[in-house]
mmCIF file of C-alpha atoms in Angstrom:
data_model
loop_
_atom_site.group_PDB
_atom_site.id
_atom_site.type_symbol
_atom_site.label_atom_id
_atom_site.label_comp_id
_atom_site.label_asym_id
_atom_site.label_seq_id
_atom_site.Cartn_x
_atom_site.Cartn_y
_atom_site.Cartn_z
ATOM 1 C CA MET A 178 0.031 -0.178 0.140
ATOM 2 C CA LEU A 179 3.005 2.323 0.792
ATOM 3 C CA ASN A 180 4.257 1.574 -2.735
ATOM 4 C CA ILE A 181 1.003 2.563 -4.347
ATOM 5 C CA MET A 182 0.653 5.740 -2.337
ATOM 6 C CA PHE A 183 4.428 6.860 -3.224
ATOM 7 C CA LEU A 184 3.673 6.138 -6.962
ATOM 8 C CA LYS A 185 0.116 7.834 -7.204
ATOM 9 C CA ASP A 186 1.443 10.792 -5.596
ATOM 10 C CA LEU A 187 4.577 11.240 -7.772
ATOM 11 C CA TYR A 188 2.178 10.605 -11.003
ATOM 12 C CA ARG A 189 -0.343 13.125 -9.774
ATOM 13 C CA ARG A 190 2.240 15.777 -9.314
ATOM 14 C CA TYR A 191 3.648 14.920 -12.963
ATOM 15 C CA TYR A 192 0.136 15.092 -14.885
ATOM 16 C CA PHE A 193 -0.739 18.357 -12.750
ATOM 17 C CA SER A 194 2.883 20.060 -13.742
ATOM 18 C CA ASN A 195 3.779 18.501 -17.124
ATOM 19 C CA SER A 196 0.490 18.504 -18.921
ATOM 20 C CA ASN A 197 2.066 20.015 -22.023
ATOM 21 C CA SER A 198 4.219 16.816 -22.325
ATOM 22 C CA ILE A 199 1.034 14.753 -22.983
ATOM 23 C CA SER A 200 0.526 14.317 -26.706
ATOM 24 C CA VAL A 201 -3.405 14.455 -27.718
ATOM 25 C CA PRO A 202 -4.499 13.113 -30.953
ATOM 26 C CA SER A 203 -6.142 15.659 -33.285
ATOM 27 C CA GLY A 204 -9.777 15.352 -33.225
ATOM 28 C CA ILE A 205 -9.488 14.071 -29.662
ATOM 29 C CA GLU A 206 -13.589 13.742 -29.401
ATOM 30 C CA LYS A 207 -13.241 10.997 -31.914
ATOM 31 C CA HIS A 208 -11.036 8.859 -30.162
ATOM 32 C CA GLU A 209 -11.803 6.214 -27.454
ATOM 33 C CA PHE A 210 -9.796 6.751 -24.079
ATOM 34 C CA GLY A 211 -9.228 4.048 -21.366
ATOM 35 C CA TYR A 212 -6.975 3.917 -18.179
ATOM 36 C CA MET A 213 -6.345 1.321 -15.728
ATOM 37 C CA HIS A 214 -6.357 1.878 -12.027
ATOM 38 C CA PHE A 215 -3.667 0.744 -9.404
ATOM 39 C CA ASP A 216 -5.900 -2.259 -8.481
ATOM 40 C CA TYR A 217 -5.605 -3.213 -12.402
ATOM 41 C CA THR A 218 -9.283 -2.762 -13.113
ATOM 42 C CA MET A 219 -9.608 -1.239 -16.526
ATOM 43 C CA VAL A 220 -11.946 1.556 -17.540
ATOM 44 C CA ARG A 221 -12.502 2.121 -21.421
ATOM 45 C CA HIS A 222 -15.378 3.461 -23.704
ATOM 46 C CA ILE A 223 -14.732 6.895 -22.443
ATOM 47 C CA SER A 224 -14.204 10.369 -24.521
ATOM 48 C CA PHE A 225 -12.967 13.858 -23.783
ATOM 49 C CA SER A 226 -14.160 16.874 -25.854
ATOM 50 C CA ASN A 227 -10.708 18.856 -25.261
ATOM 51 C CA ARG A 228 -7.411 18.723 -23.650
ATOM 52 C CA GLY A 229 -8.546 20.214 -20.536
ATOM 53 C CA GLU A 230 -10.948 17.428 -19.906
ATOM 54 C CA LEU A 231 -8.441 14.631 -20.361
ATOM 55 C CA ILE A 232 -5.731 16.355 -17.934
ATOM 56 C CA ALA A 233 -8.456 17.213 -15.154
ATOM 57 C CA ARG A 234 -9.298 13.200 -15.327
ATOM 58 C CA LEU A 235 -5.716 12.068 -15.019
ATOM 59 C CA VAL A 236 -5.230 14.665 -12.058
ATOM 60 C CA LYS A 237 -8.224 13.515 -10.197
ATOM 61 C CA GLU A 238 -8.036 9.478 -10.978
ATOM 62 C CA THR A 239 -4.370 9.119 -11.249
ATOM 63 C CA PRO A 240 -3.955 5.974 -13.044
ATOM 64 C CA LEU A 241 -1.635 3.495 -13.268
ATOM 65 C CA ASP A 242 -1.804 3.618 -17.235
ATOM 66 C CA VAL A 243 -3.512 5.666 -19.886
ATOM 67 C CA PHE A 244 -4.854 4.699 -23.337
ATOM 68 C CA CYS A 245 -5.964 6.132 -26.476
ATOM 69 C CA SER A 246 -7.039 4.321 -29.359
ATOM 70 C CA ASN A 247 -5.759 4.094 -32.837
ATOM 71 C CA ALA A 248 -8.996 4.355 -34.404
ATOM 72 C CA SER A 249 -11.403 7.484 -34.894
ATOM 73 C CA TYR A 250 -15.221 6.783 -34.218
ATOM 74 C CA LYS A 251 -18.359 8.649 -34.656
ATOM 75 C CA PHE A 252 -19.392 7.422 -31.310
ATOM 76 C CA PRO A 253 -16.083 6.633 -29.271
ATOM 77 C CA THR A 254 -18.325 6.111 -26.083
ATOM 78 C CA ASN A 255 -20.373 3.117 -27.510
ATOM 79 C CA SER A 256 -19.665 -0.346 -27.674
ATOM 80 C CA LEU A 257 -17.302 -1.803 -30.430
ATOM 81 C CA GLU A 258 -20.093 -2.935 -32.596
ATOM 82 C CA SER A 259 -21.852 0.648 -32.454
ATOM 83 C CA LYS A 260 -18.891 3.050 -32.194
ATOM 84 C CA GLY A 261 -19.216 3.887 -36.219
ATOM 85 C CA TRP A 262 -15.399 3.119 -37.259
ATOM 86 C CA GLU A 263 -14.013 5.597 -39.279
ATOM 87 C CA GLY A 264 -10.554 4.524 -39.810
ATOM 88 C CA ALA A 265 -7.102 3.499 -37.510
ATOM 89 C CA ASP A 266 -3.623 4.661 -37.765
ATOM 90 C CA LEU A 267 -1.290 1.572 -38.541
ATOM 91 C CA ILE A 268 0.931 1.109 -35.290
ATOM 92 C CA PHE A 269 3.740 -1.457 -35.066
ATOM 93 C CA ASP A 270 4.923 -2.681 -31.708
ATOM 94 C CA LEU A 271 8.472 -3.849 -31.367
ATOM 95 C CA ASP A 272 9.361 -5.481 -28.139
ATOM 96 C CA LEU A 273 12.685 -6.618 -26.686
ATOM 97 C CA LYS A 274 11.618 -10.045 -25.821
ATOM 98 C CA ASP A 275 10.847 -10.865 -29.607
ATOM 99 C CA LEU A 276 14.501 -10.170 -30.141
ATOM 100 C CA ASN A 277 15.998 -13.166 -28.207
ATOM 101 C CA MET A 278 18.796 -11.236 -26.863
ATOM 102 C CA THR A 279 21.772 -13.403 -25.404
ATOM 103 C CA CYS A 280 22.538 -10.685 -22.915
ATOM 104 C CA THR A 281 18.971 -10.864 -21.329
ATOM 105 C CA LEU A 282 19.814 -13.347 -18.280
ATOM 106 C CA GLU A 283 22.515 -10.877 -17.065
ATOM 107 C CA HIS A 284 19.987 -8.243 -16.512
ATOM 108 C CA SER A 285 16.740 -10.279 -15.730
ATOM 109 C CA TYR A 286 14.883 -10.710 -12.287
ATOM 110 C CA TYR A 287 12.537 -13.143 -11.227
ATOM 111 C CA VAL A 288 9.494 -11.903 -8.773
ATOM 112 C CA CYS A 289 7.066 -14.080 -6.877
ATOM 113 C CA ASN A 290 3.603 -12.782 -7.819
ATOM 114 C CA GLN A 291 2.190 -13.966 -4.494
ATOM 115 C CA CYS A 292 4.748 -12.765 -1.728
ATOM 116 C CA SER A 293 7.019 -10.401 -4.138
ATOM 117 C CA ALA A 294 10.137 -12.207 -3.293
ATOM 118 C CA CYS A 295 13.089 -11.494 -5.938
ATOM 119 C CA TYR A 296 15.370 -13.792 -7.197
ATOM 120 C CA LYS A 297 18.401 -13.196 -9.534
ATOM 121 C CA ASN A 298 18.519 -16.669 -10.994
ATOM 122 C CA PHE A 299 15.561 -18.460 -12.594
ATOM 123 C CA VAL A 300 13.177 -20.189 -10.314
ATOM 124 C CA THR A 301 10.274 -22.257 -10.816
ATOM 125 C CA ILE A 302 8.959 -22.120 -7.198
ATOM 126 C CA CYS A 303 9.362 -19.459 -4.696
ATOM 127 C CA SER A 304 11.249 -20.524 -1.772
ATOM 128 C CA ILE A 305 9.438 -18.280 0.882
ATOM 129 C CA CYS A 306 5.646 -19.127 -0.172
ATOM 130 C CA SER A 307 6.203 -22.069 -2.319
ATOM 131 C CA GLU A 308 4.020 -20.361 -5.036
ATOM 132 C CA ARG A 309 4.696 -21.258 -8.788
ATOM 133 C CA ASN A 310 3.327 -17.964 -10.271
ATOM 134 C CA ILE A 311 6.761 -16.224 -10.955
ATOM 135 C CA SER A 312 7.192 -13.253 -13.209
ATOM 136 C CA CYS A 313 10.480 -12.186 -15.114
ATOM 137 C CA ASN A 314 11.291 -8.467 -15.037
ATOM 138 C CA SER A 315 14.347 -7.177 -17.290
ATOM 139 C CA ILE A 316 16.184 -3.898 -17.272
ATOM 140 C CA PRO A 317 17.310 -3.172 -20.775
ATOM 141 C CA CYS A 318 20.999 -2.682 -21.130
ATOM 142 C CA SER A 319 22.787 -0.661 -23.878
ATOM 143 C CA LYS A 320 23.050 -3.638 -26.121
ATOM 144 C CA CYS A 321 19.349 -4.103 -25.913
ATOM 145 C CA ILE A 322 18.659 -0.696 -26.744
ATOM 146 C CA ASN A 323 20.908 -0.558 -29.655
ATOM 147 C CA ALA A 324 19.514 -3.796 -30.972
ATOM 148 C CA LEU A 325 15.985 -2.219 -30.779
ATOM 149 C CA ARG A 326 16.927 0.958 -32.198
ATOM 150 C CA ASP A 327 18.182 -1.214 -35.217
ATOM 151 C CA GLU A 328 15.175 -3.067 -35.651
ATOM 152 C CA THR A 329 13.224 0.105 -35.829
ATOM 153 C CA LYS A 330 15.398 1.667 -38.160
ATOM 154 C CA GLN A 331 14.977 -1.588 -40.538
ATOM 155 C CA LEU A 332 11.240 -1.304 -40.065
ATOM 156 C CA ILE A 333 11.195 2.380 -40.911
ATOM 157 C CA GLU A 334 13.353 1.719 -44.136
ATOM 158 C CA LEU A 335 10.901 -1.093 -45.175
ATOM 159 C CA LEU A 336 7.770 1.145 -44.731
ATOM 160 C CA LYS A 337 9.766 3.850 -46.673
ATOM 161 C CA VAL A 338 11.053 2.028 -49.676
ATOM 162 C CA ASP A 339 8.581 -0.961 -50.003
ATOM 163 C CA PHE A 340 5.485 0.851 -49.134
ATOM 164 C CA GLY A 341 6.174 4.380 -50.051
ATOM 165 C CA ILE A 342 5.451 5.869 -46.565
ATOM 166 C CA SER A 343 6.939 9.349 -46.290
ATOM 167 C CA ASP A 344 9.124 10.540 -43.170
ATOM 168 C CA LYS A 345 6.296 12.890 -42.131
ATOM 169 C CA ASN A 346 3.954 10.052 -41.965
ATOM 170 C CA ILE A 347 5.991 7.943 -39.470
ATOM 171 C CA GLU A 348 6.415 8.456 -35.759
ATOM 172 C CA VAL A 349 8.497 6.834 -33.479
ATOM 173 C CA TYR A 350 8.155 6.208 -29.743
ATOM 174 C CA PHE A 351 9.832 4.592 -27.019
ATOM 175 C CA SER A 352 7.124 2.655 -24.904
ATOM 176 C CA GLY A 353 8.302 3.534 -21.412
ATOM 177 C CA ASN A 354 9.760 0.044 -20.897
ATOM 178 C CA ALA A 355 11.455 -2.189 -23.280
ATOM 179 C CA GLY A 356 10.031 -1.517 -26.700
ATOM 180 C CA PHE A 357 9.197 0.960 -29.681
ATOM 181 C CA HIS A 358 5.992 1.834 -31.118
ATOM 182 C CA VAL A 359 5.992 3.305 -34.861
ATOM 183 C CA HIS A 360 3.023 5.065 -35.741
ATOM 184 C CA VAL A 361 1.838 5.757 -39.529
ATOM 185 C CA ILE A 362 -0.489 8.469 -39.339
ATOM 186 C CA ASP A 363 -2.684 10.417 -41.724
ATOM 187 C CA SER A 364 -2.154 8.089 -44.661
ATOM 188 C CA PRO A 365 -3.890 5.671 -47.150
ATOM 189 C CA PHE A 366 -3.313 2.584 -44.755
ATOM 190 C CA ASN A 367 -5.760 3.805 -42.221
ATOM 191 C CA ASP A 368 -8.782 2.287 -44.011
ATOM 192 C CA LEU A 369 -7.043 -0.922 -43.731
ATOM 193 C CA ASP A 370 -8.902 -3.966 -42.206
ATOM 194 C CA PRO A 371 -7.564 -6.407 -40.034
ATOM 195 C CA ILE A 372 -6.846 -8.919 -42.860
ATOM 196 C CA ALA A 373 -4.827 -6.419 -44.729
ATOM 197 C CA ARG A 374 -2.658 -5.222 -41.735
ATOM 198 C CA SER A 375 -2.087 -8.750 -40.944
ATOM 199 C CA GLU A 376 -0.693 -9.393 -44.527
ATOM 200 C CA ILE A 377 1.589 -6.146 -44.074
ATOM 201 C CA VAL A 378 2.894 -7.842 -40.949
ATOM 202 C CA ASP A 379 3.741 -11.221 -42.659
ATOM 203 C CA TYR A 380 5.530 -8.952 -45.498
ATOM 204 C CA LEU A 381 7.501 -7.285 -43.018
ATOM 205 C CA ALA A 382 8.967 -10.561 -41.744
ATOM 206 C CA GLY A 383 9.558 -12.070 -45.146
ATOM 207 C CA ASN A 384 7.012 -14.932 -44.245
ATOM 208 C CA GLY A 385 6.215 -17.255 -47.073
ATOM 209 C CA LEU A 386 8.722 -16.437 -49.411
ATOM 210 C CA LEU A 387 8.788 -18.861 -52.132
ATOM 211 C CA PRO A 388 12.395 -19.835 -54.281
ATOM 212 C CA GLU A 389 10.377 -19.108 -57.277
ATOM 213 C CA SER A 390 9.998 -15.235 -56.304
ATOM 214 C CA ILE A 391 13.929 -14.824 -56.908
ATOM 215 C CA GLY A 392 14.103 -17.275 -59.710
ATOM 216 C CA VAL A 393 14.645 -20.974 -58.281
ATOM 217 C CA ARG A 394 12.182 -23.075 -60.039
ATOM 218 C CA LYS A 395 11.261 -26.620 -59.137
ATOM 219 C CA SER A 396 11.910 -29.097 -61.892
ATOM 220 C CA LYS A 397 12.327 -33.095 -62.736
ATOM 221 C CA ASN A 398 16.006 -32.376 -62.306
ATOM 222 C CA ASP A 399 15.197 -30.868 -58.700
ATOM 223 C CA PHE A 400 15.723 -27.154 -60.016
ATOM 224 C CA HIS A 401 16.321 -24.630 -62.567
ATOM 225 C CA ILE A 402 17.085 -20.810 -62.656
ATOM 226 C CA LYS A 403 14.903 -18.442 -64.406
ATOM 227 C CA PHE A 404 14.820 -14.925 -63.012
ATOM 228 C CA PRO A 405 10.921 -13.289 -62.803
ATOM 229 C CA LYS A 406 10.039 -11.060 -65.782
ATOM 230 C CA SER A 407 9.260 -8.336 -63.584
ATOM 231 C CA GLY A 408 12.824 -8.327 -62.264
ATOM 232 C CA ILE A 409 14.347 -8.625 -59.280
ATOM 233 C CA THR A 410 15.126 -4.935 -58.324
ATOM 234 C CA PHE A 411 12.347 -4.328 -55.644
ATOM 235 C CA GLY A 412 11.279 -5.400 -52.540
ATOM 236 C CA TRP A 413 12.180 -8.898 -50.942
ATOM 237 C CA ARG A 414 13.553 -9.931 -54.540
ATOM 238 C CA LYS A 415 16.061 -7.223 -54.239
ATOM 239 C CA ARG A 416 16.807 -7.861 -50.421
ATOM 240 C CA ILE A 417 17.297 -11.440 -50.930
ATOM 241 C CA THR A 418 19.391 -11.441 -54.121
ATOM 242 C CA ALA A 419 21.558 -8.575 -52.774
ATOM 243 C CA ASP A 420 21.898 -10.692 -49.729
ATOM 244 C CA LEU A 421 23.077 -13.656 -52.021
ATOM 245 C CA ARG A 422 25.168 -11.274 -54.019
ATOM 246 C CA ILE A 423 23.699 -12.440 -57.439
ATOM 247 C CA ASN A 424 22.292 -10.701 -60.386
ATOM 248 C CA PRO A 425 20.680 -12.018 -63.865
ATOM 249 C CA LEU A 426 24.295 -11.930 -65.091
ATOM 250 C CA THR A 427 25.401 -14.592 -62.528
ATOM 251 C CA ILE A 428 23.021 -17.353 -63.035
ATOM 252 C CA SER A 429 25.565 -20.160 -62.729
ATOM 253 C CA LYS A 430 26.965 -18.569 -59.468
ATOM 254 C CA PHE A 431 23.252 -18.687 -58.220
ATOM 255 C CA ALA A 432 22.751 -22.399 -59.270
ATOM 256 C CA LYS A 433 25.978 -23.260 -57.348
ATOM 257 C CA ILE A 434 24.481 -21.645 -54.199
ATOM 258 C CA VAL A 435 21.372 -23.508 -54.434
ATOM 259 C CA GLU A 436 23.432 -26.909 -55.003
ATOM 260 C CA SER A 437 25.493 -26.209 -51.900
ATOM 261 C CA VAL A 438 22.640 -25.814 -49.740
ATOM 262 C CA GLY A 439 21.033 -29.138 -51.012
ATOM 263 C CA GLY A 440 18.804 -28.328 -53.831
ATOM 264 C CA TYR A 441 15.546 -26.647 -54.100
ATOM 265 C CA ASP A 442 13.901 -27.990 -50.850
ATOM 266 C CA LYS A 443 16.911 -26.677 -48.829
ATOM 267 C CA PHE A 444 17.206 -24.003 -50.398
ATOM 268 C CA LYS A 445 13.575 -23.086 -49.539
ATOM 269 C CA GLU A 446 14.591 -23.500 -45.780
ATOM 270 C CA GLU A 447 17.493 -21.178 -46.234
ATOM 271 C CA LEU A 448 15.406 -18.599 -47.814
ATOM 272 C CA ALA A 449 13.262 -18.589 -44.805
ATOM 273 C CA ARG A 450 16.315 -18.340 -42.603
ATOM 274 C CA ARG A 451 17.900 -15.265 -44.454
ATOM 275 C CA ALA A 452 14.172 -13.645 -44.426
ATOM 276 C CA GLN A 453 14.059 -13.946 -40.639
ATOM 277 C CA ASP A 454 17.318 -12.079 -40.637
ATOM 278 C CA LEU A 455 16.491 -9.352 -43.198
ATOM 279 C CA GLY A 456 12.889 -8.864 -42.155
ATOM 280 C CA VAL A 457 11.227 -7.142 -38.934
ATOM 281 C CA LEU A 458 9.339 -8.802 -36.300
ATOM 282 C CA VAL A 459 6.539 -7.159 -34.968
ATOM 283 C CA ASP A 460 3.576 -8.088 -32.472
ATOM 284 C CA PRO A 461 0.916 -9.235 -35.259
ATOM 285 C CA GLN A 462 -1.805 -8.919 -32.857
ATOM 286 C CA VAL A 463 -1.151 -5.252 -32.258
ATOM 287 C CA THR A 464 -0.733 -3.983 -35.689
ATOM 288 C CA ARG A 465 -4.124 -6.020 -36.960
ATOM 289 C CA ASP A 466 -6.266 -4.985 -34.095
ATOM 290 C CA ILE A 467 -8.258 -1.697 -35.475
ATOM 291 C CA HIS A 468 -9.868 -1.172 -32.066
ATOM 292 C CA ARG A 469 -7.084 -1.410 -29.759
ATOM 293 C CA VAL A 470 -6.077 1.312 -27.255
ATOM 294 C CA PHE A 471 -2.488 2.028 -27.011
ATOM 295 C CA ARG A 472 -0.434 3.896 -24.429
ATOM 296 C CA LEU A 473 -0.812 7.771 -24.742
ATOM 297 C CA ALA A 474 2.392 9.455 -25.729
ATOM 298 C CA GLY A 475 3.645 11.718 -22.575
ATOM 299 C CA THR A 476 1.885 9.375 -20.119
ATOM 300 C CA ILE A 477 3.465 7.110 -17.631
ATOM 301 C CA ASN A 478 4.241 3.365 -18.122
ATOM 302 C CA GLY A 479 3.039 1.675 -14.738
ATOM 303 C CA LYS A 480 5.517 -1.155 -15.244
ATOM 304 C CA SER A 481 8.549 1.307 -15.134
ATOM 305 C CA SER A 482 7.521 4.853 -14.154
ATOM 306 C CA LEU A 483 8.902 6.209 -17.408
ATOM 307 C CA ILE A 484 6.681 7.981 -20.101
ATOM 308 C CA LYS A 485 6.249 7.018 -23.709
ATOM 309 C CA VAL A 486 8.419 9.509 -25.306
ATOM 310 C CA LYS A 487 8.608 10.671 -28.945
ATOM 311 C CA SER A 488 12.061 10.214 -30.606
ATOM 312 C CA MET A 489 13.028 12.718 -33.077
ATOM 313 C CA ASP A 490 16.309 11.163 -34.090
ATOM 314 C CA LEU A 491 16.734 7.542 -33.422
ATOM 315 C CA GLU A 492 20.550 7.820 -33.918
ATOM 316 C CA THR A 493 21.088 10.002 -30.862
ATOM 317 C CA PHE A 494 17.896 9.268 -28.914
ATOM 318 C CA LYS A 495 18.432 8.049 -25.381
ATOM 319 C CA PRO A 496 15.286 6.450 -24.091
ATOM 320 C CA PHE A 497 16.292 6.213 -20.495
ATOM 321 C CA GLU A 498 17.170 9.688 -20.105
ATOM 322 C CA SER A 499 14.507 11.349 -22.276
ATOM 323 C CA ALA A 500 11.560 9.004 -20.847
ATOM 324 C CA CYS A 501 12.569 9.648 -17.200
ATOM 325 C CA VAL A 502 10.928 12.632 -15.953
ATOM 326 C CA LEU A 503 9.717 12.180 -12.435
ATOM 327 C CA GLU A 504 11.180 14.129 -9.321
ATOM 328 C CA ASP A 505 14.492 14.240 -7.966
ATOM 329 C CA ASP A 506 13.889 14.730 -4.487
ATOM 330 C CA PRO A 507 15.678 11.725 -2.369
ATOM 331 C CA VAL A 508 13.711 9.031 -1.045
ATOM 332 C CA TYR A 509 14.591 5.762 1.041
ATOM 333 C CA VAL A 510 13.765 2.275 -0.646
ATOM 334 C CA ARG A 511 14.652 -1.085 0.704
ATOM 335 C CA SER A 512 15.847 -3.128 -2.327
ATOM 336 C CA LYS A 513 15.251 -6.898 -2.755
ATOM 337 C CA ILE A 514 18.413 -7.357 -4.858
ATOM 338 C CA VAL A 515 21.894 -6.232 -6.070
ATOM 339 C CA LEU A 516 21.755 -4.589 -9.465
ATOM 340 C CA LYS A 517 23.161 -1.908 -11.705
ATOM 341 C CA LEU A 518 20.966 0.989 -13.350
ATOM 342 C CA SER A 519 21.214 3.924 -15.499
ATOM 343 C CA LEU A 520 18.608 6.647 -15.579
ATOM 344 C CA LYS A 521 18.303 10.446 -16.321
ATOM 345 C CA GLY A 522 22.219 9.990 -17.023
ATOM 346 C CA LYS A 523 23.145 9.103 -13.590
ATOM 347 C CA TYR A 524 24.476 5.541 -12.729
ATOM 348 C CA PHE A 525 23.536 3.649 -9.678
ATOM 349 C CA LYS A 526 24.628 0.486 -7.803
ATOM 350 C CA ILE A 527 21.872 -0.926 -6.058
ATOM 351 C CA LYS A 528 22.743 -3.083 -3.134
ATOM 352 C CA ASN A 529 20.376 -5.459 -1.266
ATOM 353 C CA SER A 530 19.751 -2.724 1.518
ATOM 354 C CA ILE A 531 18.228 0.464 2.228
ATOM 355 C CA GLU A 532 19.323 2.894 -0.278
ATOM 356 C CA ARG A 533 18.836 6.945 -0.631
ATOM 357 C CA LEU A 534 17.593 7.266 -4.198
ATOM 358 C CA PRO A 535 16.116 10.061 -6.111
ATOM 359 C CA ALA A 536 12.490 9.762 -6.520
ATOM 360 C CA TYR A 537 12.651 8.697 -10.453
ATOM 361 C CA ALA A 538 14.953 5.808 -9.650
ATOM 362 C CA ALA A 539 12.972 4.590 -6.659
ATOM 363 C CA ALA A 540 9.802 4.667 -8.689
ATOM 364 C CA TYR A 541 11.461 2.904 -11.356
ATOM 365 C CA LEU A 542 12.614 -0.072 -9.063
ATOM 366 C CA ILE A 543 9.040 -0.225 -7.105
ATOM 367 C CA SER A 544 7.317 -0.278 -10.552
ATOM 368 C CA MET A 545 9.549 -3.124 -11.412
ATOM 369 C CA ARG A 546 8.942 -4.800 -8.192
ATOM 370 C CA LEU A 547 12.360 -4.934 -7.232
ATOM 371 C CA ALA A 548 12.209 -2.334 -4.077
ATOM 372 C CA ASP A 549 9.822 -1.241 -1.485
ATOM 373 C CA ILE A 550 9.278 2.446 -0.399
ATOM 374 C CA VAL A 551 10.660 3.119 3.317
ATOM 375 C CA ARG A 552 8.801 5.771 5.446
#
């Protein structure tokens, strides 16, 4: 209870004093809003006429998380069936867990969902209360952030080159925890249904690529090479052939590559592996859902006490500085584990003891369930 009181007090002061940091969508009255209380009850199907109403609600309610629909509606407070859908921004979620970073184990911690005991090494059962419901919380390191940055840059390149989306229609946000959100706004893609959005996800990942698409044809003698009449200078054809370093003038070289991996069927497997390396993995459920509510930019992520913040330049963007906006006043916490932490450009070595920390660092650890406030 003390943890919640501490966090709510910090969040309320943030929303009261930093309302200009909250990004409100154009046509705010057409969007559905929602928020989650600290007891994890969810409120949805609400709307606001203007920015002032939204800020007043955030200060009054002080929710754990705040969400806004990517869709516009005629009647945003109605049930999904009767909202009157008018289109939705195309949004992609790139999450650290999907990158399978080898360093993850080095900065992951395991928390019992029953008694909140914390462990550095993986456990299946809590030694304190014998509970088997254990959560894994990871603090992204610089390698993780750089990998996410590279994956996001790769996605943006695909959207621009293969789909013709201009820079002005692409917005990039740090989620406030361990991922990036890429929003495609005010574009013809807003009218796409869930099936079409799923097809975009498959295309980005390179799912279902066939050897025939780049000129490897199945035959009685296993295969032969015949490049498509439409050429190999665009999209996945260009991407794969460039990776293989082949072109229409190097047919014999291409044939040797296919032979070296074991023929048509084995090359099909090789093609899938290369597509996995060259493509982008985004959460398919997030992209195809035309009624989803997303974390509102500028609001606090309850899993970390960092905000969802826009990146103006991915190359120089430092999420754990830009997204760390809560107060600096010192407070005391009792850490549950030894760890290292970098926030707001400052480095912390946390011991398994009572620590005096800036409020923003304390809030981060408490939100990650790695520490408790001390009064």
